[in-house]
Every structure is written in C-alpha cells, then in structure tokens.
Coordinates of C-alpha atoms in Angstrom, one line a residue:
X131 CA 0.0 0.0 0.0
X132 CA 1.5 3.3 -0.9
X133 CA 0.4 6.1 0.9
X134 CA 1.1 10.1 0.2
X135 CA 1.6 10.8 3.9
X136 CA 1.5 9.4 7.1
X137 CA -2.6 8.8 7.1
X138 CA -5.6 6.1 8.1
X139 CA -5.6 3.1 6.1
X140 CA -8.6 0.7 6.2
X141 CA -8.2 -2.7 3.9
X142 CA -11.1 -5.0 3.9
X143 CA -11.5 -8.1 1.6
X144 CA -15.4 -8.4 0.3
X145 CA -17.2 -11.5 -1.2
X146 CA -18.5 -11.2 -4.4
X147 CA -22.2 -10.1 -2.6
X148 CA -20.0 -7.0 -1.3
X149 CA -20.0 -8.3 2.2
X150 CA -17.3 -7.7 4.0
X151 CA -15.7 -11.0 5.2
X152 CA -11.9 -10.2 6.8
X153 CA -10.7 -6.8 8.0
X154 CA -7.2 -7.2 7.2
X155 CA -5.7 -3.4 8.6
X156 CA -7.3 -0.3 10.1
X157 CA -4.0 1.3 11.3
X158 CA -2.6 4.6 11.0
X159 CA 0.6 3.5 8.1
X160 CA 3.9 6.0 7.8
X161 CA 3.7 7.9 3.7
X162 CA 5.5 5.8 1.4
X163 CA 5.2 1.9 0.7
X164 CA 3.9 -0.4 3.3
X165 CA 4.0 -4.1 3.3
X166 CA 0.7 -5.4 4.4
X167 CA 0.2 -9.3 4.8
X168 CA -2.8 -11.9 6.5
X169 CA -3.9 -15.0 6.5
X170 CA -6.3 -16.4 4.6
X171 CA -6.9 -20.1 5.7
X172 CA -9.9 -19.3 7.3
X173 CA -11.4 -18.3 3.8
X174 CA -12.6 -20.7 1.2
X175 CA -11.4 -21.1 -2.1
X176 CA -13.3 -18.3 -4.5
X177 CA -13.0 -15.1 -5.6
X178 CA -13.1 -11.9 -3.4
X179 CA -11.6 -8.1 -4.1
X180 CA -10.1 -6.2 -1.9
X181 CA -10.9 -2.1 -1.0
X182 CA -8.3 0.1 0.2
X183 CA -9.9 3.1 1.8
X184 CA -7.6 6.3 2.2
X185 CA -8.5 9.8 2.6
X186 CA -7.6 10.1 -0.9
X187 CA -10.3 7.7 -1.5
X188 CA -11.4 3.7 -2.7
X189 CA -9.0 1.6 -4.8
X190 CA -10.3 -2.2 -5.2
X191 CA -8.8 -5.4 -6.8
X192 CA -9.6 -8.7 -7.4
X193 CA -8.5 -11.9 -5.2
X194 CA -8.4 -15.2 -6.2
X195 CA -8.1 -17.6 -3.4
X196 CA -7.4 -21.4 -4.5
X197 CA -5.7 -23.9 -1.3

C-alpha cells in the first residue's frame, strides 16, 4: 500500500455479494510503501476483491483464493 503521507488506512476483503468477510488493517501507516500481509486459511477457495480506503479515496482489486 502506498500512501502520500502518514494517514488512516482501512483494507477490507469483500465477497462477491459485497460483504465484507476479513478486515485485514485499520491502522494509521507511515507515507511511502507499506507491506501489508494476512492469513487467509480461514477463507474458502473463490474469488473476493479487496478495498483500500484512504482519505484520498477507494482503490479495489480482485483476489483469487485457491488452497
């Protein structure tokens, strides 16, 4: 996740009914790149997107989970 400055960062990963199923950060992150992992074994297999919420908005991508 790159951020412009030091801000609140909220990443969620959403089914494909746009519920939201893990809350992977809500954390204040440093500006610049940050390295944000999880775990997803207690997903099934399908696909999900994730939405990275910033105060400079909503970016979302698409997650393909296959064990």
């Amino acid at each position: 996740v790159k951020t412009t400055k030091s801000e609140n960062v909220e990443i969620v990963l959403v089914n494909t009914l746009g519920q939201t199923v893990k809350q992977i950060t809500r954390d204040n992150l440093p500006a610049g790149y940050n390295q944000i992992s999880t775990s997803v074994n207690d997903l099934p297999n399908g696909t999900y997107f994730y939405q990275v919420k910033t105060s400079e908005g909503l970016t979302k991508g698409k997650v393909v989970i296959s064990k």
